Amino acid sequence: MIAEIVTVGTEILMGNIINTNAAYLAKKCAQVGLDMYHQTVIGDNKERLRETIKTALDRSDIIFLTGGLGPTDDDITKEVTAQVFGLSLYEDTHTKERIEDYFQNIKAKIVTNNNWKQALVPEGAFVVDNHNGTAPGLIIEEKGKMAILLPGPPGELKPMMEEAIIPYLEKKQPEKFYSQMVKVLSVGESRVETLIKDLIEKQSNPTIAPYAKIGEVHLRVTAKARDAEEAKQLMAPIIKELEERFGDNIYTTKEEVTLEEEIVRLLKEKNLKVTFAESCTAGLLAGRLVNVPGASSVFEEGFITYSNEAKNKMIGVSTNTLEAHGAVSHETAKEMALGAAKKANAEAAVSITGIAGPQGGTKEKPVGLVYIGVKVLDSIETREYHFTGNRTKNRESAVVKGLTFLRERLLQVK
């Protein structure tokens, strides 16, 4: 079946509120096996909403309408949808009692009459109780088409989807979509696509979809199947082929695993502690690692050495090196890693020094130039990188490259 999302609200159309509901609903639709080709945002206008609903019903089997179910005059979703389906509204006693209970529970002193508008429901509609608000959800099924009306606040929409709507849809949809993520490092998006072009061209079920991240490319392998076991069997040959093509550049095939989690796992496996000496990233690298629960077992301290004085005072980068080669250089990156490892009594260290921008660059050392050093046990190596982007992107790119570089070296430890 084909699903479509219609988000109602002028405040979303104008960009005052971010449309997180559409992203959430799209993921849930995929999980229950619904195809999706269109999403629409429409303001609080009856005529335009009516035409939008008619168009959606012409090309889709199920439409999700979010927002516009509240008590005010501009909450028009329910009324317009009922008109499109040719249904009249009536006051649902059960829903009115639930609204009364809600206001009693929150000890509301004044309940305005327009709140009872939310108890009006289209004839023949299935009413979905709202356990986190007043406006109920509604499911309308007529002539092979379905409209699912959901409240706009995410704190009301998401529980309603999980508790009632998804189970309802699963009974009608025998197959679901199952996905597995293959996360690739050190290979650019265009190169990844070239390497798997033959797989994409002949794909049917499962499918492969690449997503570019900063410093990574994620390949989502998706199969449509009756259950997880069947999906796993369908995806296995594709996953195996990707592993053969990308080898160690794949750091995980689990969607929930992050690069920093993989780094922590490797450090624990190798029984090593790590430290960081950061200049232009100023703690972002350490911050990524300590996002991981249990990171304290492999990371005890790090160093933010933004100035030359700090590099010298905190981790012993020599004045001669700084004067001869500059703070942004192979030599400084090397001494930063060595000095940090010694100071923290750690077997591994990563140093980052560079020009994040937008100022500070020269012809010889432009904005985006970054040197990263990695020390693991008795071995140390530095690399030069050239990033393009704004200050934030350059710093984030340096962090990902630092983690990627560290992972490469950790894999070499026997």
Coordinates of N, CA and C in Angstrom, one line a residue, residues 83-307:
Q83 N -15.6 16.4 5.3 CA -16.3 16.9 4.1 C -15.8 16.2 2.9
V84 N -14.5 15.9 2.7 CA -14.0 15.2 1.6 C -14.6 13.8 1.5
F85 N -14.7 13.2 2.6 CA -15.3 11.8 2.6 C -16.8 11.8 2.6
G86 N -17.4 13.0 2.7 CA -18.9 13.1 2.7 C -19.5 12.6 4.0
L87 N -18.8 12.8 5.2 CA -19.3 12.4 6.5 C -19.7 13.5 7.3
S88 N -20.7 13.4 8.1 CA -21.1 14.4 9.1 C -20.5 14.1 10.4
L89 N -20.4 15.1 11.3 CA -19.8 15.0 12.6 C -20.9 14.9 13.7
Y90 N -20.5 14.1 14.7 CA -21.4 14.0 15.8 C -20.6 14.0 17.1
E91 N -21.2 14.3 18.2 CA -20.5 14.4 19.5 C -20.3 13.0 20.1
D92 N -19.1 12.6 20.2 CA -18.8 11.2 20.8 C -18.7 11.3 22.3
T93 N -19.7 10.6 22.9 CA -19.8 10.7 24.4 C -18.5 10.3 25.1
H94 N -17.9 9.2 24.6 CA -16.7 8.7 25.2 C -15.6 9.7 25.2
T95 N -15.4 10.3 24.1 CA -14.3 11.3 23.9 C -14.6 12.5 24.8
K96 N -15.9 13.0 24.9 CA -16.2 14.1 25.7 C -15.9 13.8 27.2
E97 N -16.2 12.6 27.6 CA -15.9 12.2 29.0 C -14.4 12.2 29.2
R98 N -13.6 11.7 28.3 CA -12.2 11.7 28.4 C -11.6 13.1 28.5
I99 N -12.2 14.1 27.7 CA -11.7 15.5 27.8 C -12.1 16.0 29.2
E100 N -13.2 15.7 29.7 CA -13.6 16.2 31.0 C -12.7 15.7 32.1
D101 N -12.3 14.4 31.9 CA -11.4 13.8 32.9 C -10.0 14.4 32.8
Y102 N -9.6 14.8 31.6 CA -8.3 15.4 31.4 C -8.2 16.7 32.2
F103 N -9.2 17.5 32.0 CA -9.2 18.9 32.7 C -9.3 18.7 34.2
Q104 N -10.1 17.7 34.6 CA -10.2 17.5 36.1 C -8.8 17.1 36.6
N105 N -8.1 16.2 35.9 CA -6.8 15.7 36.4 C -5.8 16.8 36.5
I106 N -5.9 17.8 35.6 CA -4.9 18.9 35.6 C -5.4 20.1 36.4
K107 N -6.6 19.8 37.0 CA -7.2 20.9 37.9 C -7.4 22.2 37.2
A108 N -7.9 22.2 36.0 CA -8.2 23.4 35.2 C -9.3 24.2 35.9
K109 N -9.1 25.4 36.1 CA -10.1 26.2 36.8 C -11.2 26.7 35.8
I110 N -10.7 27.0 34.5 CA -11.6 27.4 33.5 C -11.5 26.5 32.3
V111 N -12.6 26.0 31.8 CA -12.6 25.2 30.6 C -13.5 25.9 29.5
T112 N -12.9 26.5 28.5 CA -13.7 27.2 27.5 C -14.5 26.3 26.7
N113 N -15.7 26.7 26.2 CA -16.6 25.9 25.4 C -16.0 25.3 24.1
N114 N -15.0 26.0 23.5 CA -14.5 25.6 22.3 C -13.7 24.2 22.4
N115 N -13.4 23.9 23.7 CA -12.7 22.6 23.9 C -13.6 21.4 23.5
W116 N -14.9 21.6 23.6 CA -15.8 20.4 23.3 C -15.9 20.1 21.8
K117 N -15.3 21.1 21.0 CA -15.2 20.8 19.5 C -14.4 19.6 19.3
Q118 N -13.5 19.3 20.2 CA -12.6 18.1 20.0 C -13.3 16.8 20.2
A119 N -14.5 16.8 20.8 CA -15.3 15.6 21.0 C -16.2 15.3 19.7
L120 N -16.2 16.2 18.7 CA -16.9 15.9 17.5 C -16.1 15.0 16.6
V121 N -16.7 13.9 16.1 CA -15.9 12.9 15.3 C -16.8 12.6 14.1
P122 N -16.1 12.2 12.9 CA -16.9 11.8 11.7 C -17.6 10.5 11.9
E123 N -18.8 10.4 11.4 CA -19.6 9.2 11.5 C -18.8 8.0 10.9
G124 N -18.8 6.9 11.6 CA -18.1 5.7 11.1 C -16.6 5.7 11.4
A125 N -16.1 6.8 11.9 CA -14.6 6.8 12.2 C -14.3 6.0 13.4
F126 N -13.1 5.4 13.4 CA -12.6 4.7 14.6 C -11.8 5.8 15.4
V127 N -12.3 5.9 16.7 CA -11.7 6.9 17.6 C -10.5 6.3 18.3
V128 N -9.4 7.0 18.3 CA -8.2 6.6 19.0 C -8.0 7.5 20.2
D129 N -8.0 6.9 21.4 CA -7.9 7.7 22.6 C -6.5 8.3 22.7
N130 N -6.5 9.6 23.1 CA -5.3 10.3 23.3 C -5.0 10.3 24.8
H131 N -4.0 9.6 25.2 CA -3.6 9.5 26.7 C -2.7 10.6 27.1
N132 N -2.4 11.5 26.2 CA -1.4 12.6 26.6 C -1.9 14.0 26.2
G133 N -3.2 14.0 25.9 CA -3.8 15.3 25.5 C -5.3 15.2 25.4
T134 N -5.9 16.2 24.7 CA -7.4 16.2 24.6 C -7.9 15.7 23.3
A135 N -7.2 16.1 22.2 CA -7.8 15.8 20.8 C -7.5 14.3 20.5
P136 N -8.6 13.5 20.2 CA -8.4 12.1 19.9 C -7.8 11.9 18.5
G137 N -7.2 10.8 18.2 CA -6.9 10.5 16.8 C -8.1 9.8 16.2
L138 N -8.1 9.8 14.8 CA -9.2 9.2 14.1 C -8.7 8.4 12.9
I139 N -9.4 7.3 12.7 CA -9.1 6.5 11.5 C -10.4 6.4 10.7
I140 N -10.4 6.9 9.4 CA -11.5 6.9 8.5 C -11.2 5.9 7.4
E141 N -12.1 5.0 7.1 CA -11.9 4.0 6.0 C -13.1 4.1 5.2
E142 N -13.0 4.5 3.9 CA -14.1 4.6 3.0 C -13.6 4.2 1.6
K143 N -14.3 3.3 0.9 CA -14.1 2.9 -0.5 C -12.6 2.6 -0.8
G144 N -12.0 1.8 0.1 CA -10.7 1.4 -0.1 C -9.6 2.4 0.2
K145 N -10.0 3.5 0.8 CA -9.0 4.6 1.2 C -9.1 4.7 2.7
M146 N -7.9 5.2 3.2 CA -7.9 5.4 4.7 C -7.2 6.7 5.0
A147 N -7.8 7.4 5.9 CA -7.2 8.7 6.4 C -7.0 8.5 7.9
I148 N -5.8 8.8 8.4 CA -5.4 8.7 9.8 C -5.1 10.1 10.3
L149 N -5.9 10.6 11.2 CA -5.7 11.9 11.7 C -5.1 11.8 13.1
L150 N -4.0 12.6 13.2 CA -3.2 12.5 14.4 C -3.0 13.9 15.0
P151 N -2.9 14.1 16.3 CA -2.6 15.4 16.9 C -1.2 15.9 16.5
G152 N -1.0 17.2 16.5 CA 0.3 17.7 16.1 C 1.4 17.6 17.1
P153 N 1.1 17.8 18.4 CA 2.3 17.8 19.4 C 2.9 16.4 19.3
P154 N 4.3 16.3 19.1 CA 5.0 15.0 19.1 C 4.7 14.2 20.3
G155 N 4.6 14.8 21.5 CA 4.4 14.1 22.7 C 3.0 13.4 22.8
E156 N 2.1 13.8 21.9 CA 0.8 13.1 21.7 C 0.8 12.2 20.5
L157 N 1.4 12.6 19.4 CA 1.4 11.8 18.2 C 2.2 10.5 18.3
K158 N 3.4 10.6 18.9 CA 4.3 9.4 18.9 C 3.7 8.3 19.8
P159 N 3.2 8.6 21.0 CA 2.6 7.5 21.8 C 1.4 6.9 21.1
M160 N 0.6 7.7 20.5 CA -0.6 7.2 19.8 C -0.2 6.3 18.6
M161 N 0.9 6.7 17.9 CA 1.3 5.8 16.8 C 1.8 4.5 17.4
E162 N 2.6 4.5 18.4 CA 3.2 3.3 18.9 C 2.1 2.4 19.5
E163 N 1.2 3.0 20.3 CA 0.2 2.2 21.0 C -0.9 1.7 20.2
A164 N -1.4 2.5 19.2 CA -2.6 2.1 18.5 C -2.5 2.0 17.0
I165 N -1.9 3.0 16.4 CA -1.9 3.1 14.9 C -1.0 2.0 14.3
I166 N 0.2 1.8 14.8 CA 1.1 0.8 14.2 C 0.5 -0.6 14.3
P167 N 0.0 -1.0 15.5 CA -0.7 -2.3 15.6 C -1.8 -2.4 14.6
Y168 N -2.6 -1.4 14.4 CA -3.7 -1.4 13.5 C -3.3 -1.6 12.1
L169 N -2.2 -0.9 11.7 CA -1.7 -1.1 10.3 C -1.0 -2.4 10.1
E170 N -0.4 -2.9 11.1 CA 0.3 -4.2 10.9 C -0.6 -5.3 10.6
K171 N -1.9 -5.2 11.1 CA -2.9 -6.3 10.8 C -3.3 -6.2 9.3
K172 N -3.1 -5.1 8.7 CA -3.6 -4.9 7.3 C -2.4 -5.1 6.3
Q173 N -1.2 -5.1 6.8 CA 0.0 -5.1 5.9 C 0.8 -6.4 6.3
P174 N 0.7 -7.4 5.4 CA 1.4 -8.7 5.7 C 2.9 -8.6 5.7
E175 N 3.5 -7.7 4.9 CA 4.9 -7.6 4.8 C 5.4 -6.2 5.4
K176 N 6.6 -6.2 5.9 CA 7.2 -5.0 6.5 C 8.6 -4.8 5.9
F177 N 9.1 -3.6 6.1 CA 10.5 -3.3 5.7 C 11.4 -3.5 6.9
Y178 N 12.5 -4.2 6.6 CA 13.6 -4.4 7.6 C 14.9 -3.8 7.0
S179 N 15.6 -3.2 7.8 CA 16.9 -2.5 7.3 C 18.1 -2.9 8.1
Q180 N 19.2 -2.9 7.5 CA 20.5 -3.1 8.1 C 21.5 -2.0 7.5
M181 N 22.2 -1.4 8.4 CA 23.1 -0.3 8.0 C 24.5 -0.8 7.9
V182 N 25.2 -0.4 6.8 CA 26.6 -0.7 6.6 C 27.3 0.6 6.6
K183 N 28.2 0.9 7.6 CA 28.8 2.2 7.7 C 30.3 2.1 7.3
V184 N 30.6 3.0 6.3 CA 31.9 3.0 5.6 C 32.7 4.2 5.9
L185 N 34.0 4.0 6.2 CA 34.9 5.1 6.4 C 35.9 5.2 5.3
S186 N 36.5 6.4 5.2 CA 37.7 6.6 4.3 C 37.4 6.4 2.8
V187 N 36.1 6.4 2.4 CA 35.8 6.3 1.0 C 34.7 7.3 0.7
G188 N 34.9 8.2 -0.2 CA 34.0 9.3 -0.5 C 32.7 8.7 -1.1
E189 N 31.6 9.6 -1.0 CA 30.3 9.2 -1.5 C 30.3 8.8 -3.0
S190 N 30.9 9.6 -3.8 CA 30.9 9.3 -5.2 C 31.7 8.0 -5.5
R191 N 32.8 7.7 -4.8 CA 33.5 6.5 -5.0 C 32.7 5.3 -4.5
V192 N 32.0 5.4 -3.4 CA 31.2 4.4 -2.9 C 30.1 4.0 -3.9
E193 N 29.5 5.1 -4.4 CA 28.4 4.8 -5.4 C 28.9 4.1 -6.7
T194 N 30.1 4.5 -7.1 CA 30.8 3.9 -8.2 C 31.0 2.4 -8.0
L195 N 31.5 2.1 -6.8 CA 31.8 0.7 -6.4 C 30.6 -0.2 -6.3
I196 N 29.4 0.4 -6.0 CA 28.2 -0.5 -5.9 C 27.2 -0.2 -7.0
K197 N 27.6 0.5 -8.0 CA 26.7 0.9 -9.1 C 26.0 -0.4 -9.7
D198 N 26.8 -1.4 -9.9 CA 26.2 -2.6 -10.4 C 25.1 -3.3 -9.5
L199 N 25.3 -3.2 -8.2 CA 24.4 -3.7 -7.3 C 23.1 -2.9 -7.3
I200 N 23.2 -1.6 -7.4 CA 22.1 -0.7 -7.4 C 21.3 -0.9 -8.6
E201 N 21.9 -1.0 -9.8 CA 21.2 -1.1 -11.1 C 20.4 -2.4 -11.1
K202 N 20.8 -3.5 -10.5 CA 20.0 -4.7 -10.6 C 19.2 -5.0 -9.3
Q203 N 19.1 -4.0 -8.4 CA 18.4 -4.3 -7.2 C 16.9 -4.4 -7.4
S204 N 16.3 -5.1 -6.5 CA 14.8 -5.2 -6.5 C 14.4 -5.3 -5.0
N205 N 14.7 -6.5 -4.5 CA 14.4 -6.7 -3.0 C 15.5 -7.7 -2.5
P206 N 16.5 -7.2 -1.7 CA 16.5 -5.9 -1.1 C 17.1 -4.8 -1.9
T207 N 17.0 -3.6 -1.4 CA 17.6 -2.4 -2.1 C 18.7 -1.8 -1.2
I208 N 19.5 -1.0 -1.9 CA 20.7 -0.3 -1.2 C 20.5 1.2 -1.4
A209 N 20.6 2.0 -0.4 CA 20.5 3.4 -0.5 C 21.7 4.0 0.3
P210 N 22.6 4.8 -0.4 CA 23.7 5.5 0.3 C 23.3 6.8 0.9
Y211 N 23.9 7.1 2.0 CA 23.7 8.4 2.7 C 25.0 8.9 3.1
A212 N 25.3 10.2 2.7 CA 26.6 10.8 3.0 C 26.5 11.5 4.4
K213 N 27.5 11.2 5.2 CA 27.7 11.8 6.5 C 29.0 12.5 6.5
I214 N 29.3 13.3 7.5 CA 30.7 13.9 7.5 C 31.7 12.9 7.8
G215 N 32.5 12.6 6.8 CA 33.6 11.6 7.0 C 33.2 10.2 6.9
E216 N 31.9 9.9 6.6 CA 31.4 8.6 6.5 C 30.4 8.5 5.4
V217 N 30.1 7.3 4.9 CA 29.0 7.0 4.0 C 28.3 5.8 4.6
H218 N 27.0 5.9 4.8 CA 26.1 4.9 5.3 C 25.3 4.2 4.2
L219 N 25.4 2.9 4.1 CA 24.6 2.2 3.1 C 23.5 1.4 3.8
R220 N 22.2 1.9 3.6 CA 21.1 1.2 4.2 C 20.6 0.1 3.2
V221 N 20.7 -1.1 3.7 CA 20.2 -2.3 3.0 C 18.8 -2.6 3.5
T222 N 17.8 -2.6 2.6 CA 16.4 -2.7 3.1 C 15.7 -3.8 2.3
A223 N 15.1 -4.7 3.1 CA 14.3 -5.8 2.5 C 12.9 -5.8 2.9
K224 N 12.0 -6.2 2.0 CA 10.6 -6.3 2.3 C 10.3 -7.8 2.6
A225 N 9.8 -8.1 3.7 CA 9.6 -9.5 4.1 C 8.5 -9.7 5.1
R226 N 8.1 -10.9 5.3 CA 7.0 -11.2 6.3 C 7.5 -11.2 7.7
D227 N 8.8 -11.5 7.9 CA 9.3 -11.4 9.3 C 10.8 -11.1 9.2
A228 N 11.4 -10.9 10.4 CA 12.8 -10.5 10.5 C 13.7 -11.6 10.0
E229 N 13.4 -12.8 10.2 CA 14.3 -13.9 9.7 C 14.3 -14.0 8.2
E230 N 13.2 -13.8 7.6 CA 13.1 -13.8 6.1 C 13.9 -12.7 5.6
A231 N 13.8 -11.5 6.2 CA 14.5 -10.3 5.8 C 16.0 -10.5 5.9
K232 N 16.4 -11.1 7.0 CA 17.8 -11.4 7.2 C 18.4 -12.3 6.1
Q233 N 17.7 -13.3 5.7 CA 18.1 -14.2 4.7 C 18.2 -13.4 3.3
L234 N 17.3 -12.5 3.1 CA 17.3 -11.7 1.8 C 18.5 -10.8 1.8
M235 N 18.8 -10.2 3.0 CA 19.9 -9.2 3.0 C 21.3 -9.8 3.1
A236 N 21.4 -11.0 3.6 CA 22.7 -11.6 3.9 C 23.7 -11.6 2.7
P237 N 23.2 -12.0 1.5 CA 24.2 -11.9 0.3 C 24.7 -10.5 0.0
I238 N 23.8 -9.5 0.1 CA 24.2 -8.2 -0.2 C 25.2 -7.6 0.9
I239 N 24.9 -7.9 2.2 CA 25.8 -7.5 3.2 C 27.2 -8.1 3.0
K240 N 27.2 -9.4 2.7 CA 28.4 -10.1 2.4 C 29.2 -9.5 1.3
E241 N 28.5 -9.2 0.2 CA 29.2 -8.6 -0.9 C 29.7 -7.2 -0.6
L242 N 29.0 -6.4 0.2 CA 29.5 -5.1 0.6 C 30.8 -5.2 1.5
E243 N 30.8 -6.2 2.4 CA 31.9 -6.5 3.2 C 33.1 -6.9 2.4
E244 N 32.9 -7.6 1.4 CA 34.1 -8.0 0.5 C 34.6 -6.8 -0.3
R245 N 33.7 -5.9 -0.7 CA 34.2 -4.8 -1.5 C 34.8 -3.7 -0.6
F246 N 34.4 -3.5 0.6 CA 34.9 -2.4 1.4 C 35.8 -2.8 2.5
G247 N 35.8 -4.1 2.9 CA 36.8 -4.6 3.9 C 36.8 -3.9 5.2
D248 N 38.0 -3.5 5.6 CA 38.1 -2.8 6.9 C 37.6 -1.4 7.0
N249 N 37.2 -0.9 5.8 CA 36.6 0.4 5.8 C 35.2 0.4 6.4
I250 N 34.6 -0.8 6.5 CA 33.4 -0.9 7.2 C 33.7 -1.1 8.7
Y251 N 33.1 -0.2 9.5 CA 33.4 -0.3 10.9 C 32.2 -0.9 11.7
T252 N 31.0 -1.0 11.1 CA 29.9 -1.7 11.7 C 28.8 -2.0 10.7
T253 N 28.0 -3.0 11.0 CA 26.8 -3.2 10.2 C 25.6 -3.1 11.1
K254 N 25.7 -2.4 12.2 CA 24.6 -2.2 13.1 C 24.3 -0.7 13.1
E255 N 23.0 -0.4 12.9 CA 22.6 1.0 12.8 C 22.9 1.8 14.0
E256 N 22.8 1.2 15.2 CA 22.9 2.0 16.4 C 24.3 2.2 16.9
V257 N 25.3 1.5 16.3 CA 26.7 1.7 16.7 C 27.3 2.9 16.0
T258 N 27.9 3.8 16.8 CA 28.6 5.0 16.3 C 30.1 4.7 16.2
L259 N 30.8 5.6 15.5 CA 32.2 5.5 15.3 C 32.9 5.5 16.6
E260 N 32.5 6.4 17.5 CA 33.1 6.6 18.8 C 32.9 5.3 19.7
E261 N 31.8 4.7 19.5 CA 31.5 3.4 20.3 C 32.5 2.3 19.8
E262 N 32.7 2.3 18.5 CA 33.6 1.3 17.9 C 35.0 1.6 18.4
I263 N 35.4 2.9 18.5 CA 36.7 3.2 19.1 C 36.9 2.7 20.5
V264 N 35.9 3.0 21.3 CA 35.9 2.5 22.7 C 36.0 1.0 22.8
R265 N 35.3 0.3 22.0 CA 35.3 -1.1 21.9 C 36.7 -1.6 21.6
L266 N 37.3 -1.0 20.6 CA 38.7 -1.4 20.2 C 39.7 -1.2 21.3
L267 N 39.6 0.0 21.9 CA 40.5 0.3 23.0 C 40.4 -0.7 24.2
K268 N 39.2 -1.0 24.5 CA 39.0 -2.0 25.5 C 39.6 -3.4 25.1
E269 N 39.3 -3.8 23.9 CA 39.8 -5.0 23.3 C 41.3 -5.1 23.4
K270 N 42.0 -4.0 23.0 CA 43.5 -3.9 23.0 C 44.1 -3.6 24.4
N271 N 43.2 -3.3 25.3 CA 43.6 -2.9 26.7 C 44.5 -1.7 26.7
L272 N 44.1 -0.7 26.0 CA 44.8 0.6 25.8 C 44.0 1.7 26.4
K273 N 44.7 2.7 26.8 CA 44.1 4.0 27.2 C 44.5 5.1 26.2
V274 N 43.6 6.0 26.0 CA 43.9 7.1 25.0 C 43.8 8.5 25.6
T275 N 44.4 9.4 25.0 CA 44.3 10.8 25.4 C 44.3 11.6 24.1
F276 N 43.9 12.9 24.2 CA 43.7 13.8 23.1 C 44.4 15.1 23.4
A277 N 45.1 15.6 22.4 CA 45.6 17.0 22.4 C 45.0 17.8 21.3
E278 N 44.2 18.7 21.6 CA 43.4 19.4 20.6 C 43.6 20.9 20.6
S279 N 43.9 21.4 19.4 CA 44.0 22.8 19.2 C 42.7 23.4 18.5
C280 N 42.6 23.3 17.2 CA 41.4 23.9 16.5 C 40.1 23.2 16.9
T281 N 40.1 22.0 17.3 CA 38.9 21.3 17.7 C 38.5 21.6 19.1
A282 N 39.4 22.0 20.0 CA 39.1 22.5 21.3 C 38.2 21.7 22.1
G283 N 38.4 20.4 22.1 CA 37.6 19.5 23.0 C 36.5 18.7 22.3
L284 N 36.3 19.0 21.0 CA 35.2 18.3 20.3 C 35.5 16.8 20.2
L285 N 36.8 16.5 20.0 CA 37.2 15.1 19.8 C 36.9 14.3 21.1
A286 N 37.4 14.9 22.2 CA 37.2 14.2 23.5 C 35.7 14.1 23.8
G287 N 34.9 15.2 23.4 CA 33.5 15.2 23.7 C 32.8 14.0 22.9
R288 N 33.2 13.7 21.7 CA 32.6 12.6 21.0 C 32.9 11.3 21.7
L289 N 34.1 11.1 22.2 CA 34.4 9.8 22.9 C 33.6 9.7 24.2
V290 N 33.5 10.7 24.9 CA 32.8 10.6 26.2 C 31.3 10.5 26.1
N291 N 30.8 10.6 24.9 CA 29.4 10.4 24.6 C 29.1 8.9 24.9
V292 N 30.1 8.1 24.9 CA 29.9 6.6 25.0 C 29.9 6.2 26.4
P293 N 28.9 5.5 26.9 CA 28.9 5.0 28.3 C 30.1 4.1 28.5
G294 N 30.8 4.2 29.6 CA 32.0 3.4 29.8 C 33.3 3.9 29.3
A295 N 33.2 5.1 28.6 CA 34.4 5.6 28.0 C 35.5 5.9 29.1
S296 N 35.1 6.1 30.3 CA 36.1 6.4 31.4 C 37.1 5.3 31.6
S297 N 36.8 4.1 31.2 CA 37.7 3.0 31.3 C 38.9 3.1 30.4
V298 N 38.7 3.9 29.3 CA 39.8 4.0 28.3 C 40.3 5.4 28.1
F299 N 39.6 6.4 28.8 CA 40.0 7.8 28.6 C 39.9 8.5 30.0
E300 N 41.0 9.0 30.4 CA 41.1 9.7 31.8 C 41.2 11.2 31.7
E301 N 42.0 11.7 30.7 CA 42.2 13.1 30.6 C 42.7 13.5 29.2
G302 N 42.3 14.7 28.8 CA 42.8 15.2 27.5 C 43.3 16.7 27.7
F303 N 43.7 17.3 26.6 CA 44.4 18.6 26.7 C 43.9 19.5 25.6
I304 N 43.3 20.6 25.9 CA 43.0 21.7 25.0 C 44.1 22.7 25.0
T305 N 44.9 22.7 23.9 CA 46.1 23.5 23.8 C 45.9 24.5 22.6
Y306 N 45.1 25.5 22.8 CA 44.7 26.4 21.7 C 45.9 27.3 21.3
S307 N 46.6 27.8 22.3 CA 47.7 28.7 22.0 C 49.0 28.0 22.0

